[in-house]
GROMACS .gro file of C-alpha atoms in nm:
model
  194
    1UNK     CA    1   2.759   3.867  -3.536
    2UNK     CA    2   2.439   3.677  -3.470
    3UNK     CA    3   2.597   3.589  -3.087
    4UNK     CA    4   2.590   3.967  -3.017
    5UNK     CA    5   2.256   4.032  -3.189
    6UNK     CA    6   2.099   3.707  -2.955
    7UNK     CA    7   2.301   3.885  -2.604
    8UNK     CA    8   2.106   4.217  -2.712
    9UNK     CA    9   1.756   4.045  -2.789
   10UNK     CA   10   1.812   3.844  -2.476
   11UNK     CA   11   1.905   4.201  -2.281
   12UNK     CA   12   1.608   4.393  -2.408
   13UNK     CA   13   1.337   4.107  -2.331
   14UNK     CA   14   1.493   4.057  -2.001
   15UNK     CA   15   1.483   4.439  -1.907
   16UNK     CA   16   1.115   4.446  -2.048
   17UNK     CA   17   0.954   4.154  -1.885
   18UNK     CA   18   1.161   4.334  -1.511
   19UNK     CA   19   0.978   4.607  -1.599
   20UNK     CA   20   0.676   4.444  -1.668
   21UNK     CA   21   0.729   4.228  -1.360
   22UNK     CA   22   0.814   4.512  -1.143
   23UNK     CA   23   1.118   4.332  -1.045
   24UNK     CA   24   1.381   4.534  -0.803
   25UNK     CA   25   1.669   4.648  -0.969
   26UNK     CA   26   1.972   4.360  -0.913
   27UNK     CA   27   2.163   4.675  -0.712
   28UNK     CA   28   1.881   4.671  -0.466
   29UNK     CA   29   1.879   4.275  -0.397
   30UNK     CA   30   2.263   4.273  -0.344
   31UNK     CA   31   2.184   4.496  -0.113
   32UNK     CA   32   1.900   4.355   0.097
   33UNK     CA   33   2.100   4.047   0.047
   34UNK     CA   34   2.403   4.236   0.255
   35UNK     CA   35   2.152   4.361   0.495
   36UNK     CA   36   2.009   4.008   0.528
   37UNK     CA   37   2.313   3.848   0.572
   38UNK     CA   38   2.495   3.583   0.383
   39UNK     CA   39   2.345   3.305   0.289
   40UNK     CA   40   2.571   2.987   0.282
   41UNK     CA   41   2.599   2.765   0.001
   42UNK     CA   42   2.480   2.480   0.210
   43UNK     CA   43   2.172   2.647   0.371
   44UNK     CA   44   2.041   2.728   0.009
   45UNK     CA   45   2.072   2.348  -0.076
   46UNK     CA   46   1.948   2.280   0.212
   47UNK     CA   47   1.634   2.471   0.142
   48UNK     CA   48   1.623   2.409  -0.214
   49UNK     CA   49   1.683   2.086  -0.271
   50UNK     CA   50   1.692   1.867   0.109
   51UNK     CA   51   1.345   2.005   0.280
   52UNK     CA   52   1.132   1.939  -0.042
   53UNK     CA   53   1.245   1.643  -0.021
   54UNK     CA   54   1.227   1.581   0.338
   55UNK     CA   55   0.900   1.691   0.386
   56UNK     CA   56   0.790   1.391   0.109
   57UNK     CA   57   0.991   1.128   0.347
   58UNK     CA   58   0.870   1.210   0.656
   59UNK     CA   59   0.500   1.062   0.624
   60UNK     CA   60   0.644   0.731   0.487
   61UNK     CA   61   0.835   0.718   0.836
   62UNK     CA   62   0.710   0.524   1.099
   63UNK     CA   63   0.755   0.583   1.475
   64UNK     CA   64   0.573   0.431   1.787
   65UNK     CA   65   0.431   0.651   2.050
   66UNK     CA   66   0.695   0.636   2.252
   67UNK     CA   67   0.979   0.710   2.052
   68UNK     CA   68   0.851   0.980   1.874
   69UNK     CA   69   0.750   1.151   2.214
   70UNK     CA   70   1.098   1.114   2.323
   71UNK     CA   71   1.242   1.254   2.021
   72UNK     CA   72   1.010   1.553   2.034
   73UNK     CA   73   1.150   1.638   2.389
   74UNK     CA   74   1.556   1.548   2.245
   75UNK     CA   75   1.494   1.766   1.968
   76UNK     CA   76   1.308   2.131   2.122
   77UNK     CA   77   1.580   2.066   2.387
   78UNK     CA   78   1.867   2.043   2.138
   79UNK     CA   79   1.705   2.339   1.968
   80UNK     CA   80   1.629   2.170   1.654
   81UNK     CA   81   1.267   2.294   1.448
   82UNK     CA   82   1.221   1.921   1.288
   83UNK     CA   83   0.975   1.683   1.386
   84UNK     CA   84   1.124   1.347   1.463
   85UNK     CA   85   0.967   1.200   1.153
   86UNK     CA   86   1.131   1.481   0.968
   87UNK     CA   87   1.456   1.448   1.139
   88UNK     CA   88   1.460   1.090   1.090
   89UNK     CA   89   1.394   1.148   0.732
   90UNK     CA   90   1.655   1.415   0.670
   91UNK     CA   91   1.887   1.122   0.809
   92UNK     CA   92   1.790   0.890   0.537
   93UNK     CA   93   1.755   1.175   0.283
   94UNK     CA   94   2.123   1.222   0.309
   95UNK     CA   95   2.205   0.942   0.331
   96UNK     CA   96   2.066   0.809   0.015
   97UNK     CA   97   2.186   1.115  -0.191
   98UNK     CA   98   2.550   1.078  -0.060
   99UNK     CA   99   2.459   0.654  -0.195
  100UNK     CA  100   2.312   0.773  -0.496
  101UNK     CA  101   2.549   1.010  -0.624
  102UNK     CA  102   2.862   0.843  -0.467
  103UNK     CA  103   2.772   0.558  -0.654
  104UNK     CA  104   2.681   0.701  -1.016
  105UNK     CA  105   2.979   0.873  -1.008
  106UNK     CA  106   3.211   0.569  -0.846
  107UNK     CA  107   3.072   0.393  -1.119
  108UNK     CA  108   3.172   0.634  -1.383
  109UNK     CA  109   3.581   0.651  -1.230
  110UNK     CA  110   3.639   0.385  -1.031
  111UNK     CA  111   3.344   0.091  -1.015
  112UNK     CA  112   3.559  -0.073  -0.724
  113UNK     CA  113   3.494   0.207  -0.503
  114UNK     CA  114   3.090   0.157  -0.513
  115UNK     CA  115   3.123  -0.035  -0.208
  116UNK     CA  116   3.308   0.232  -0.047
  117UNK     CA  117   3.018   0.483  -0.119
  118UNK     CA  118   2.768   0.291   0.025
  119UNK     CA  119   3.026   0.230   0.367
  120UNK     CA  120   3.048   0.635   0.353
  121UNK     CA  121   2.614   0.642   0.332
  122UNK     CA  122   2.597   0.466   0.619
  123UNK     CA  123   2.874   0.674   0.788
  124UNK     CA  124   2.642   0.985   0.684
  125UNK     CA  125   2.326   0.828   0.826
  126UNK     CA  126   2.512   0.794   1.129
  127UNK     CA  127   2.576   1.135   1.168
  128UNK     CA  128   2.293   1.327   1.117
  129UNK     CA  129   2.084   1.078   1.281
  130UNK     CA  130   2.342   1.190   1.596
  131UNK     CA  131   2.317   1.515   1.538
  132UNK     CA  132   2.075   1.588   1.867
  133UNK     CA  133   2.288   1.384   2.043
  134UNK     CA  134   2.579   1.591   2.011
  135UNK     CA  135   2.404   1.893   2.062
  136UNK     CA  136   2.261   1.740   2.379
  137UNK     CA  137   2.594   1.706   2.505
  138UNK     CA  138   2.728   2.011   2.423
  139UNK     CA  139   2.429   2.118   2.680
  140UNK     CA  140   2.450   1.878   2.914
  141UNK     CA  141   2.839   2.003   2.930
  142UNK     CA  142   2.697   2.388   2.993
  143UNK     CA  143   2.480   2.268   3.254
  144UNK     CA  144   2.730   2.107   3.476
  145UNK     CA  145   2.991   2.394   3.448
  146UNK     CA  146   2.660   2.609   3.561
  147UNK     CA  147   2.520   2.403   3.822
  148UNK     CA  148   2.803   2.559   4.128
  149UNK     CA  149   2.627   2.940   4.023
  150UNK     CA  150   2.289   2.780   4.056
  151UNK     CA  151   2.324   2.605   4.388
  152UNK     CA  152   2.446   2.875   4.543
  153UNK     CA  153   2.209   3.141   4.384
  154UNK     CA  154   1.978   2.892   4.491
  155UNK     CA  155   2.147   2.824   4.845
  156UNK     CA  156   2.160   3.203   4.913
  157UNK     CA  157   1.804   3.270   4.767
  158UNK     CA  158   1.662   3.012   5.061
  159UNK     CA  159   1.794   3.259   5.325
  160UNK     CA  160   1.606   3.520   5.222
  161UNK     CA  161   1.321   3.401   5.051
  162UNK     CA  162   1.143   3.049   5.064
  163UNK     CA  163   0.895   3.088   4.793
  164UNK     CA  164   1.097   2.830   4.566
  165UNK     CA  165   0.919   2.924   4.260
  166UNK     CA  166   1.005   3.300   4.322
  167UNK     CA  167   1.377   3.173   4.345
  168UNK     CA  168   1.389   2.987   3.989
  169UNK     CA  169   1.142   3.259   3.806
  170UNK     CA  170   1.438   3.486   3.925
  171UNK     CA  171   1.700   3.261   3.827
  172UNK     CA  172   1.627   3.197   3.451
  173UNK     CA  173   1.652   3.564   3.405
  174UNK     CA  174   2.078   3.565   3.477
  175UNK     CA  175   2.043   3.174   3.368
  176UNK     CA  176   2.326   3.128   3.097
  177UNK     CA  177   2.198   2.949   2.765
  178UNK     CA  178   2.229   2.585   2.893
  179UNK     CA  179   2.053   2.608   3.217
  180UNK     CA  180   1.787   2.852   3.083
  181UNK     CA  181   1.602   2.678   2.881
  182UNK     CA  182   1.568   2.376   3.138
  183UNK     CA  183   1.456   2.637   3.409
  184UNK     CA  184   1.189   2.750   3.212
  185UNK     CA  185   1.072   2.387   3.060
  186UNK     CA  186   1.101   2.130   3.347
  187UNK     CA  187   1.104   2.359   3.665
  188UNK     CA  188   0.845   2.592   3.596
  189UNK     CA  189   0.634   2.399   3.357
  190UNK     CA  190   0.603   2.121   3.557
  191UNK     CA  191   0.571   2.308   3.911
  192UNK     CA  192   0.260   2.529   3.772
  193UNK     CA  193   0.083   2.214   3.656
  194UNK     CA  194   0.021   2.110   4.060
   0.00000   0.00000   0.00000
């Protein structure tokens, strides 16, 4: 009897401090939710739990000049919104979680398999640090089954027209997704600057 009279006390506060709150009905967040789209599992860990987290790594990482300028370029090329320090830190943030709880609960079961945990951590740093790597490939793969449209849009563009710039500005608009993106950056960017 006292379960049922806690569910109802629980029931009325919660439907008081909503109203209170001026919280949206639960119908009307499934819904937005639907409109919104689904949210995976792993994107709301990913914002919940790996970013916070990420964001407090990523100062303690250090990077020369250099490669942090060349990471910059890997990464808005791949498409990827991190920083390098935070990329490089989401690396090791994974990393250590998969080492952390693959140990505690290796421990727990099986304390012979520890050292396999910390193999599979290092497997896991592995591949999120090559993460931009593959997606760089994936692009550079685009590009080359592109590049026989571009020469001869380019090719054909010459006869016509020999305003160069004209013929690229022109391009990137029927570029596909691979090539576009380079038109734009290093043909356009880089030609304006002179």
């Amino acid at each position: 009897m006292t379960i049922i009279i806690f569910i109802l006390i629980s029931a009325g506060i919660f439907s008081i401090l909503s109203s209170v709150l001026k919280l949206p009905p639960y119908s009307a967040t499934q819904r937005l939710r639907g409109v919104a789209g689904k949210t995976k599992m792993t994107e709301t860990l990913n914002q919940r739990l790996l970013l916070p987290v990420m964001k407090l790594v990523a100062p303690i990482i250090r990077l020369d000049d250099f490669k942090e300028r060349r990471m910059k370029i890997k990464l808005e090329r791949a498409g990827i919104i991190f920083t390098p320090k935070e990329y490089y830190a989401r690396a090791v943030v994974m990393a250590a979680g998969t080492a952390i709880i693959g140990t505690l609960a290796a421990v727990t079961i099986m304390p012979s398999m520890a050292v396999v945990v910390c193999i599979l951590a290092v497997i896991v740093y592995f591949h999120f640090f090559g993460e931009v790597n593959d997606r760089l490939k994936e692009k550079d793969e685009l590009i080359e089954s592109e590049l026989p449209k571009f020469v001869r849009a380019i090719v054909q563009g010459l006869k016509t027209e020999k305003d160069v710039i004209k013929l690229l500005e022109s391009y990137s608009t029927i570029a596909g997704k691979g090539l576009q993106y380079d038109i734009r950056c290093l043909f356009l960017i880089e030609i304006r600057k002179f």
